[in-house]
Amino acid sequence: MRAILKYAALLAVGFVLGWLARTQLVETDVALFNQVRRGLPENHLYDLPDSRELTYAAITGMVERIDDPFAAFIEPGLAARFEADFTGGAGIIGLFPEKIDGVWVVSAVLPDSPSEAAGLRAGDRLVSVDGFPFDAHMTNGAATLALRGPIGEAAQVVVERDGQLLTFAPLREARPVILDARMVNGRIALLAQHTFTANAPEEVQAALQTLLAQNPAALIWDLRSNGGGSMEAAQAVLSQFIGDGVLFRAELHGGELQEFEAQGEGLARDLPVVVLIGERTYSAAETAAIVMAERGRAVLIGSVTYGKGTIQTTVPLVDGSLLQFTIARWLSPDGTWVQGTGVLPDIEVYDDPDTAVDEVVEAAVTYLEANVLP
């Protein structure tokens, strides 16, 4: 007993000493930061940014230093748009940004979108949106928030094209969960889903009810332009197609696993499904695609997806800014991690934008008619 008490006492002493050491280290770091911040204004030859701007720069430096490509410090001006974006209430302009070697460019403009109507083009170099600079420090999350905003409000987009600075003002429109829901022919339904925002489960359920009332023999679930969203929303939508069991897992710090299981009564659990995927199938949409394939509920047709296999959280800070960082990686039912590789299609098909026909949808119809429908 004395030996156990002695060991416990040693552990307690070690814990206290470790806590004191960590506390002293943090206090030293804070003192160092304050010393630099105070010393610069006192001795610097040139005018300096204000204290808040220097603090933000320091925080940005910390975030960029960690090994997390999705970590971001989002200043209050952009952070104010986060809640509306997460719930699906923010407007969009139909433009896809991409950072290549630190330079932001327009990778694609959706057909019939506000950006196309305004004159923006793929290949334009993004300079700023609503005054927010698209520089090397702009993160993916912040870029998305800069493009989003109140529905009906014009986004002030400055780009460089052929050496000239041009300004465009596309009007933001509602971000639809469902892009298309219709019968392709008398036997096959098509459901094109754009996002997995918090309102997606009820929107998808309503669309499925309308389609199923027309008694389709099969469904094409189009996720090619789906930028993802909430993993909980993906869980709820997948439960429309899969009746039970584990859908996917989240691996947390230290290897702890959290399982996401099918829930509730799904509307389309016996309906044959083809899922369409492509390079703009992202994050939670990739989860949906690979889960449908590995659970034996769908054939995947299209091209390889983006390859984002992590989950982020967003923490509000005292001044209204946000800190975003990765808390987990998600794994498919078979333990597959898609980070950097994407989800591969069972049947590889590409759509030709120069033709009136959607070759990927046509391939799905052909597959269903040849292999599934009587």
Short mmCIF file of C-alpha atoms in Angstrom, two decimals:
data_model
loop_
_atom_site.label_atom_id
_atom_site.label_comp_id
_atom_site.label_asym_id
_atom_site.label_seq_id
_atom_site.Cartn_x
_atom_site.Cartn_y
_atom_site.Cartn_z
CA MET A 1 0.00 0.00 0.00
CA ARG A 2 2.84 2.39 0.91
CA ALA A 3 4.47 1.71 -2.48
CA ILE A 4 1.22 2.51 -4.31
CA LEU A 5 0.73 5.71 -2.31
CA LYS A 6 4.33 6.72 -2.98
CA TYR A 7 3.84 6.09 -6.73
CA ALA A 8 0.59 8.06 -6.72
CA ALA A 9 2.31 10.92 -4.89
CA LEU A 10 5.10 10.92 -7.47
CA LEU A 11 2.52 11.04 -10.27
CA ALA A 12 0.77 13.96 -8.58
CA VAL A 13 4.05 15.83 -8.16
CA GLY A 14 4.93 15.13 -11.79
CA PHE A 15 1.56 16.41 -12.94
CA VAL A 16 1.90 19.62 -10.93
CA LEU A 17 5.45 20.22 -12.16
CA GLY A 18 4.37 19.56 -15.75
CA TRP A 19 1.45 21.95 -15.42
CA LEU A 20 3.69 24.62 -13.94
CA ALA A 21 6.23 24.14 -16.73
CA ARG A 22 3.55 24.46 -19.41
CA THR A 23 2.08 27.52 -17.71
CA GLN A 24 5.49 29.16 -17.46
CA LEU A 25 6.18 28.36 -21.12
CA VAL A 26 2.90 29.97 -22.22
CA GLU A 27 3.58 33.01 -20.04
CA THR A 28 7.04 33.32 -21.60
CA ASP A 29 5.54 33.14 -25.10
CA VAL A 30 2.99 35.84 -24.27
CA ALA A 31 5.70 38.02 -22.77
CA LEU A 32 7.84 37.56 -25.88
CA PHE A 33 4.95 38.49 -28.18
CA ASN A 34 4.10 41.58 -26.13
CA GLN A 35 7.74 42.63 -26.03
CA VAL A 36 7.95 42.56 -29.83
CA ARG A 37 4.60 44.28 -30.28
CA ARG A 38 5.54 47.10 -27.88
CA GLY A 39 9.09 47.38 -29.15
CA LEU A 40 8.19 47.89 -32.80
CA PRO A 41 6.13 51.10 -32.41
CA GLU A 42 8.69 52.58 -30.02
CA ASN A 43 11.73 52.10 -32.24
CA HIS A 44 10.64 51.50 -35.81
CA LEU A 45 11.60 54.08 -38.43
CA TYR A 46 8.48 53.65 -40.55
CA ASP A 47 4.75 53.84 -39.88
CA LEU A 48 3.27 50.55 -38.73
CA PRO A 49 -0.19 49.00 -39.00
CA ASP A 50 -2.37 49.36 -35.94
CA SER A 51 -2.16 46.90 -33.05
CA ARG A 52 -5.17 44.83 -34.17
CA GLU A 53 -3.75 44.34 -37.65
CA LEU A 54 -0.41 43.21 -36.21
CA THR A 55 -2.23 40.79 -33.89
CA TYR A 56 -4.19 39.34 -36.80
CA ALA A 57 -0.95 38.94 -38.77
CA ALA A 58 0.60 37.06 -35.85
CA ILE A 59 -2.41 34.75 -35.55
CA THR A 60 -2.38 34.14 -39.30
CA GLY A 61 1.30 33.22 -39.02
CA MET A 62 0.54 30.69 -36.28
CA VAL A 63 -2.24 29.11 -38.32
CA GLU A 64 -0.08 28.90 -41.44
CA ARG A 65 2.73 27.29 -39.43
CA ILE A 66 0.74 24.19 -38.43
CA ASP A 67 0.47 21.21 -40.76
CA ASP A 68 -3.20 21.67 -41.63
CA PRO A 69 -4.16 22.87 -45.13
CA PHE A 70 -7.69 23.66 -43.95
CA ALA A 71 -6.76 25.66 -40.86
CA ALA A 72 -7.76 29.30 -41.14
CA PHE A 73 -8.10 32.48 -39.12
CA ILE A 74 -11.12 34.36 -40.46
CA GLU A 75 -11.40 38.04 -39.58
CA PRO A 76 -14.75 39.48 -38.37
CA GLY A 77 -15.76 40.93 -41.74
CA LEU A 78 -15.80 37.50 -43.35
CA ALA A 79 -16.75 35.61 -40.19
CA ALA A 80 -20.11 37.41 -40.15
CA ARG A 81 -21.03 35.47 -43.30
CA PHE A 82 -20.26 32.04 -41.84
CA GLU A 83 -23.60 31.21 -40.20
CA ALA A 84 -25.64 32.11 -43.28
CA ASP A 85 -23.31 30.04 -45.45
CA PHE A 86 -23.50 26.99 -43.16
CA THR A 87 -27.30 27.03 -43.02
CA GLY A 88 -27.67 27.58 -46.76
CA GLY A 89 -28.94 31.16 -46.51
CA ALA A 90 -26.03 32.86 -48.27
CA GLY A 91 -26.13 33.83 -51.94
CA ILE A 92 -23.66 32.56 -54.55
CA ILE A 93 -22.34 33.84 -57.88
CA GLY A 94 -21.52 30.51 -59.57
CA LEU A 95 -17.74 30.87 -59.58
CA PHE A 96 -15.15 28.28 -58.53
CA PRO A 97 -11.86 29.73 -57.20
CA GLU A 98 -8.59 27.79 -57.05
CA LYS A 99 -5.21 28.70 -55.56
CA ILE A 100 -2.28 27.64 -57.74
CA ASP A 101 1.22 28.31 -56.39
CA GLY A 102 -0.16 31.06 -54.16
CA VAL A 103 -2.15 32.74 -56.94
CA TRP A 104 -5.96 32.67 -56.97
CA VAL A 105 -7.63 32.07 -60.32
CA VAL A 106 -11.16 31.39 -61.55
CA SER A 107 -11.08 27.66 -62.27
CA ALA A 108 -14.63 27.50 -63.63
CA VAL A 109 -17.78 29.55 -64.12
CA LEU A 110 -21.11 27.76 -63.95
CA PRO A 111 -23.32 28.02 -67.04
CA ASP A 112 -26.26 30.42 -66.68
CA SER A 113 -24.79 31.76 -63.43
CA PRO A 114 -24.48 35.39 -62.27
CA SER A 115 -20.73 35.22 -62.91
CA GLU A 116 -21.23 34.12 -66.50
CA ALA A 117 -23.84 36.83 -67.06
CA ALA A 118 -21.47 39.45 -65.63
CA GLY A 119 -18.64 38.41 -67.95
CA LEU A 120 -16.25 36.55 -65.65
CA ARG A 121 -14.21 33.79 -67.30
CA ALA A 122 -12.23 30.73 -66.31
CA GLY A 123 -8.57 31.72 -66.14
CA ASP A 124 -9.17 35.21 -64.73
CA ARG A 125 -6.77 35.95 -61.86
CA LEU A 126 -8.73 36.89 -58.75
CA VAL A 127 -7.45 40.08 -57.12
CA SER A 128 -10.20 40.85 -54.58
CA VAL A 129 -13.86 40.30 -53.76
CA ASP A 130 -15.77 42.96 -51.81
CA GLY A 131 -12.42 44.47 -50.88
CA PHE A 132 -11.04 41.23 -49.40
CA PRO A 133 -7.67 40.57 -51.09
CA PHE A 134 -7.21 37.19 -52.75
CA ASP A 135 -3.51 36.90 -51.92
CA ALA A 136 -1.28 34.03 -50.84
CA HIS A 137 -2.64 34.28 -47.26
CA MET A 138 -6.28 33.82 -48.35
CA THR A 139 -7.44 30.34 -47.29
CA ASN A 140 -9.98 28.13 -49.04
CA GLY A 141 -12.55 28.73 -46.30
CA ALA A 142 -12.10 32.48 -46.35
CA ALA A 143 -12.27 32.54 -50.16
CA THR A 144 -15.61 30.74 -50.06
CA LEU A 145 -17.01 33.21 -47.52
CA ALA A 146 -15.78 36.18 -49.55
CA LEU A 147 -17.71 34.97 -52.59
CA ARG A 148 -20.86 34.32 -50.55
CA GLY A 149 -23.08 37.06 -49.17
CA PRO A 150 -26.63 38.40 -48.93
CA ILE A 151 -28.93 37.18 -51.70
CA GLY A 152 -29.55 39.94 -54.23
CA GLU A 153 -26.43 41.89 -53.29
CA ALA A 154 -23.75 42.42 -55.95
CA ALA A 155 -20.31 40.99 -55.31
CA GLN A 156 -17.53 43.38 -56.30
CA VAL A 157 -15.09 41.06 -58.07
CA VAL A 158 -11.76 42.46 -59.27
CA VAL A 159 -9.73 40.27 -61.64
CA GLU A 160 -6.65 40.61 -63.78
CA ARG A 161 -7.09 39.60 -67.42
CA ASP A 162 -4.45 40.12 -70.12
CA GLY A 163 -2.59 42.56 -67.88
CA GLN A 164 -5.65 44.70 -67.13
CA LEU A 165 -7.61 45.05 -63.90
CA LEU A 166 -11.34 44.54 -64.49
CA THR A 167 -14.23 44.87 -62.04
CA PHE A 168 -17.43 42.82 -62.28
CA ALA A 169 -20.58 42.95 -60.16
CA PRO A 170 -22.50 39.65 -60.37
CA LEU A 171 -25.69 39.60 -58.30
CA ARG A 172 -25.70 36.87 -55.69
CA GLU A 173 -28.56 34.41 -56.04
CA ALA A 174 -29.97 31.81 -53.68
CA ARG A 175 -27.81 28.74 -53.22
CA PRO A 176 -30.10 25.85 -54.10
CA VAL A 177 -29.77 22.45 -52.46
CA ILE A 178 -31.46 20.82 -55.45
CA LEU A 179 -30.24 21.81 -58.90
CA ASP A 180 -32.55 19.48 -60.80
CA ALA A 181 -35.23 16.92 -59.97
CA ARG A 182 -37.10 15.34 -62.88
CA MET A 183 -37.86 12.18 -64.79
CA VAL A 184 -35.22 11.59 -67.48
CA ASN A 185 -37.60 9.23 -69.21
CA GLY A 186 -40.62 7.27 -68.11
CA ARG A 187 -38.61 4.98 -65.84
CA ILE A 188 -35.54 6.82 -64.56
CA ALA A 189 -35.50 9.79 -62.16
CA LEU A 190 -32.70 12.35 -61.84
CA LEU A 191 -31.82 14.18 -58.61
CA ALA A 192 -28.97 16.72 -58.89
CA GLN A 193 -27.86 17.93 -55.44
CA HIS A 194 -25.66 21.01 -55.01
CA THR A 195 -24.79 21.02 -51.31
CA PHE A 196 -24.97 19.28 -47.94
CA THR A 197 -25.82 22.39 -45.92
CA ALA A 198 -27.93 22.06 -42.77
CA ASN A 199 -31.18 22.37 -44.75
CA ALA A 200 -30.22 19.66 -47.25
CA PRO A 201 -31.93 16.66 -45.56
CA GLU A 202 -35.42 18.19 -45.70
CA GLU A 203 -34.87 19.52 -49.24
CA VAL A 204 -33.69 16.13 -50.50
CA GLN A 205 -36.57 14.36 -48.76
CA ALA A 206 -39.10 16.67 -50.41
CA ALA A 207 -37.51 16.16 -53.83
CA LEU A 208 -37.48 12.38 -53.37
CA GLN A 209 -41.15 12.37 -52.38
CA THR A 210 -42.04 14.23 -55.58
CA LEU A 211 -39.94 11.91 -57.74
CA LEU A 212 -41.09 8.68 -56.09
CA ALA A 213 -44.72 9.68 -56.64
CA GLN A 214 -43.97 9.13 -60.34
CA ASN A 215 -42.91 5.51 -59.67
CA PRO A 216 -39.39 5.50 -61.14
CA ALA A 217 -37.63 2.16 -61.52
CA ALA A 218 -34.20 3.71 -60.81
CA LEU A 219 -32.56 6.97 -59.73
CA ILE A 220 -29.57 8.94 -60.97
CA TRP A 221 -28.12 10.91 -58.03
CA ASP A 222 -25.93 13.66 -59.48
CA LEU A 223 -23.23 14.94 -57.09
CA ARG A 224 -20.84 16.38 -59.70
CA SER A 225 -21.32 20.01 -58.61
CA ASN A 226 -21.72 19.29 -54.90
CA GLY A 227 -19.29 21.19 -52.69
CA GLY A 228 -20.08 19.25 -49.53
CA GLY A 229 -21.09 20.73 -46.19
CA SER A 230 -22.15 19.10 -42.94
CA MET A 231 -21.29 15.45 -42.25
CA GLU A 232 -24.49 15.23 -40.18
CA ALA A 233 -26.44 16.34 -43.24
CA ALA A 234 -24.67 13.69 -45.32
CA GLN A 235 -25.60 11.09 -42.69
CA ALA A 236 -29.27 12.10 -42.83
CA VAL A 237 -29.42 12.10 -46.63
CA LEU A 238 -27.59 8.77 -46.93
CA SER A 239 -30.18 7.30 -44.57
CA GLN A 240 -32.78 7.84 -47.31
CA PHE A 241 -30.94 5.17 -49.33
CA ILE A 242 -29.37 2.87 -46.71
CA GLY A 243 -31.44 1.20 -44.00
CA ASP A 244 -29.00 0.33 -41.24
CA GLY A 245 -25.41 -0.09 -40.16
CA VAL A 246 -22.38 2.17 -40.16
CA LEU A 247 -22.25 4.73 -42.95
CA PHE A 248 -18.83 6.21 -42.18
CA ARG A 249 -16.47 6.87 -39.28
CA ALA A 250 -14.59 9.89 -37.99
CA GLU A 251 -11.11 9.26 -36.59
CA LEU A 252 -10.33 11.85 -33.93
CA HIS A 253 -7.08 12.86 -32.24
CA GLY A 254 -5.49 9.86 -30.56
CA GLY A 255 -7.23 7.37 -32.84
CA GLU A 256 -10.67 7.53 -31.22
CA LEU A 257 -13.38 6.49 -33.69
CA GLN A 258 -16.87 7.97 -33.88
CA GLU A 259 -19.39 6.01 -35.95
CA PHE A 260 -22.16 7.57 -38.02
CA GLU A 261 -24.98 5.07 -38.53
CA ALA A 262 -28.05 5.05 -40.73
CA GLN A 263 -31.07 6.54 -38.99
CA GLY A 264 -34.82 6.80 -39.44
CA GLU A 265 -37.04 5.49 -42.20
CA GLY A 266 -35.59 6.14 -45.65
CA LEU A 267 -37.71 6.71 -48.74
CA ALA A 268 -35.48 5.07 -51.36
CA ARG A 269 -33.79 2.14 -49.66
CA ASP A 270 -34.81 -0.37 -52.33
CA LEU A 271 -34.48 1.85 -55.39
CA PRO A 272 -31.53 1.09 -57.74
CA VAL A 273 -29.18 4.09 -57.81
CA VAL A 274 -26.36 5.41 -59.97
CA VAL A 275 -24.25 8.21 -58.43
CA LEU A 276 -22.57 10.72 -60.73
CA ILE A 277 -19.23 12.13 -59.53
CA GLY A 278 -16.52 14.46 -60.83
CA GLU A 279 -13.69 16.79 -59.87
CA ARG A 280 -16.10 19.20 -58.13
CA THR A 281 -17.55 16.46 -55.93
CA TYR A 282 -16.08 17.60 -52.62
CA SER A 283 -15.85 16.54 -48.98
CA ALA A 284 -19.26 15.38 -47.66
CA ALA A 285 -20.36 14.69 -51.25
CA GLU A 286 -17.39 12.35 -51.61
CA THR A 287 -18.51 10.67 -48.40
CA ALA A 288 -21.96 10.10 -49.87
CA ALA A 289 -20.56 8.66 -53.09
CA ILE A 290 -18.11 6.19 -51.57
CA VAL A 291 -20.58 5.07 -48.90
CA MET A 292 -23.19 4.30 -51.55
CA ALA A 293 -20.61 2.29 -53.49
CA GLU A 294 -19.10 0.36 -50.58
CA ARG A 295 -22.50 -0.45 -49.08
CA GLY A 296 -23.55 -1.92 -52.42
CA ARG A 297 -26.22 0.68 -53.08
CA ALA A 298 -24.87 2.38 -56.19
CA VAL A 299 -22.56 2.27 -59.17
CA LEU A 300 -20.37 5.37 -59.56
CA ILE A 301 -20.15 6.97 -63.00
CA GLY A 302 -18.09 10.00 -64.03
CA SER A 303 -14.55 11.01 -63.07
CA VAL A 304 -12.37 11.06 -59.95
CA THR A 305 -13.49 13.40 -57.17
CA TYR A 306 -11.54 16.20 -55.45
CA GLY A 307 -10.08 14.19 -52.56
CA LYS A 308 -10.93 15.88 -49.24
CA GLY A 309 -11.11 13.41 -46.39
CA THR A 310 -11.06 15.60 -43.29
CA ILE A 311 -13.55 17.29 -40.98
CA GLN A 312 -13.16 20.81 -39.63
CA THR A 313 -14.63 22.71 -36.73
CA THR A 314 -15.03 26.47 -36.38
CA VAL A 315 -14.50 28.25 -33.05
CA PRO A 316 -15.81 31.81 -32.47
CA LEU A 317 -13.26 34.21 -30.94
CA VAL A 318 -13.82 37.16 -28.61
CA ASP A 319 -13.76 39.86 -31.31
CA GLY A 320 -16.14 38.12 -33.72
CA SER A 321 -13.43 36.41 -35.74
CA LEU A 322 -13.30 32.64 -36.27
CA LEU A 323 -10.64 29.96 -35.93
CA GLN A 324 -11.10 26.95 -38.20
CA PHE A 325 -9.04 23.77 -37.96
CA THR A 326 -9.18 20.05 -38.65
CA ILE A 327 -10.47 17.79 -35.88
CA ALA A 328 -10.84 14.44 -37.65
CA ARG A 329 -10.45 12.46 -40.81
CA TRP A 330 -13.43 10.54 -42.12
CA LEU A 331 -13.21 6.93 -43.24
CA SER A 332 -15.53 4.96 -45.50
CA PRO A 333 -17.25 1.76 -44.31
CA ASP A 334 -14.24 -0.24 -45.57
CA GLY A 335 -11.76 2.12 -43.93
CA THR A 336 -10.82 4.05 -47.08
CA TRP A 337 -9.39 7.56 -46.67
CA VAL A 338 -9.84 9.65 -49.82
CA GLN A 339 -7.54 12.55 -48.87
CA GLY A 340 -5.47 13.52 -51.91
CA THR A 341 -6.71 10.62 -54.04
CA GLY A 342 -10.45 11.13 -54.35
CA VAL A 343 -13.18 8.62 -55.07
CA LEU A 344 -12.72 6.63 -58.27
CA PRO A 345 -15.70 5.92 -60.55
CA ASP A 346 -16.70 2.40 -61.52
CA ILE A 347 -17.31 3.68 -65.06
CA GLU A 348 -15.18 6.61 -66.21
CA VAL A 349 -17.01 9.11 -68.41
CA TYR A 350 -16.41 12.81 -69.09
CA ASP A 351 -18.95 15.40 -70.16
CA ASP A 352 -18.06 17.42 -73.27
CA PRO A 353 -19.04 21.04 -72.54
CA ASP A 354 -19.16 21.77 -76.28
CA THR A 355 -22.07 19.39 -76.86
CA ALA A 356 -25.72 19.84 -75.95
CA VAL A 357 -25.85 16.32 -74.50
CA ASP A 358 -24.68 15.50 -70.98
CA GLU A 359 -22.56 12.45 -71.74
CA VAL A 360 -22.33 11.39 -68.08
CA VAL A 361 -26.11 11.33 -67.62
CA GLU A 362 -26.43 9.47 -70.93
CA ALA A 363 -23.92 6.88 -69.72
CA ALA A 364 -25.93 6.42 -66.52
CA VAL A 365 -29.16 5.91 -68.46
CA THR A 366 -27.43 3.41 -70.76
CA TYR A 367 -26.03 1.49 -67.79
CA LEU A 368 -29.37 1.32 -65.99
CA GLU A 369 -31.27 0.23 -69.09
CA ALA A 370 -28.72 -2.49 -69.86
CA ASN A 371 -28.05 -3.82 -66.36
CA VAL A 372 -30.86 -2.90 -63.98
CA LEU A 373 -34.18 -2.20 -65.64
CA PRO A 374 -36.32 -5.07 -66.87
#
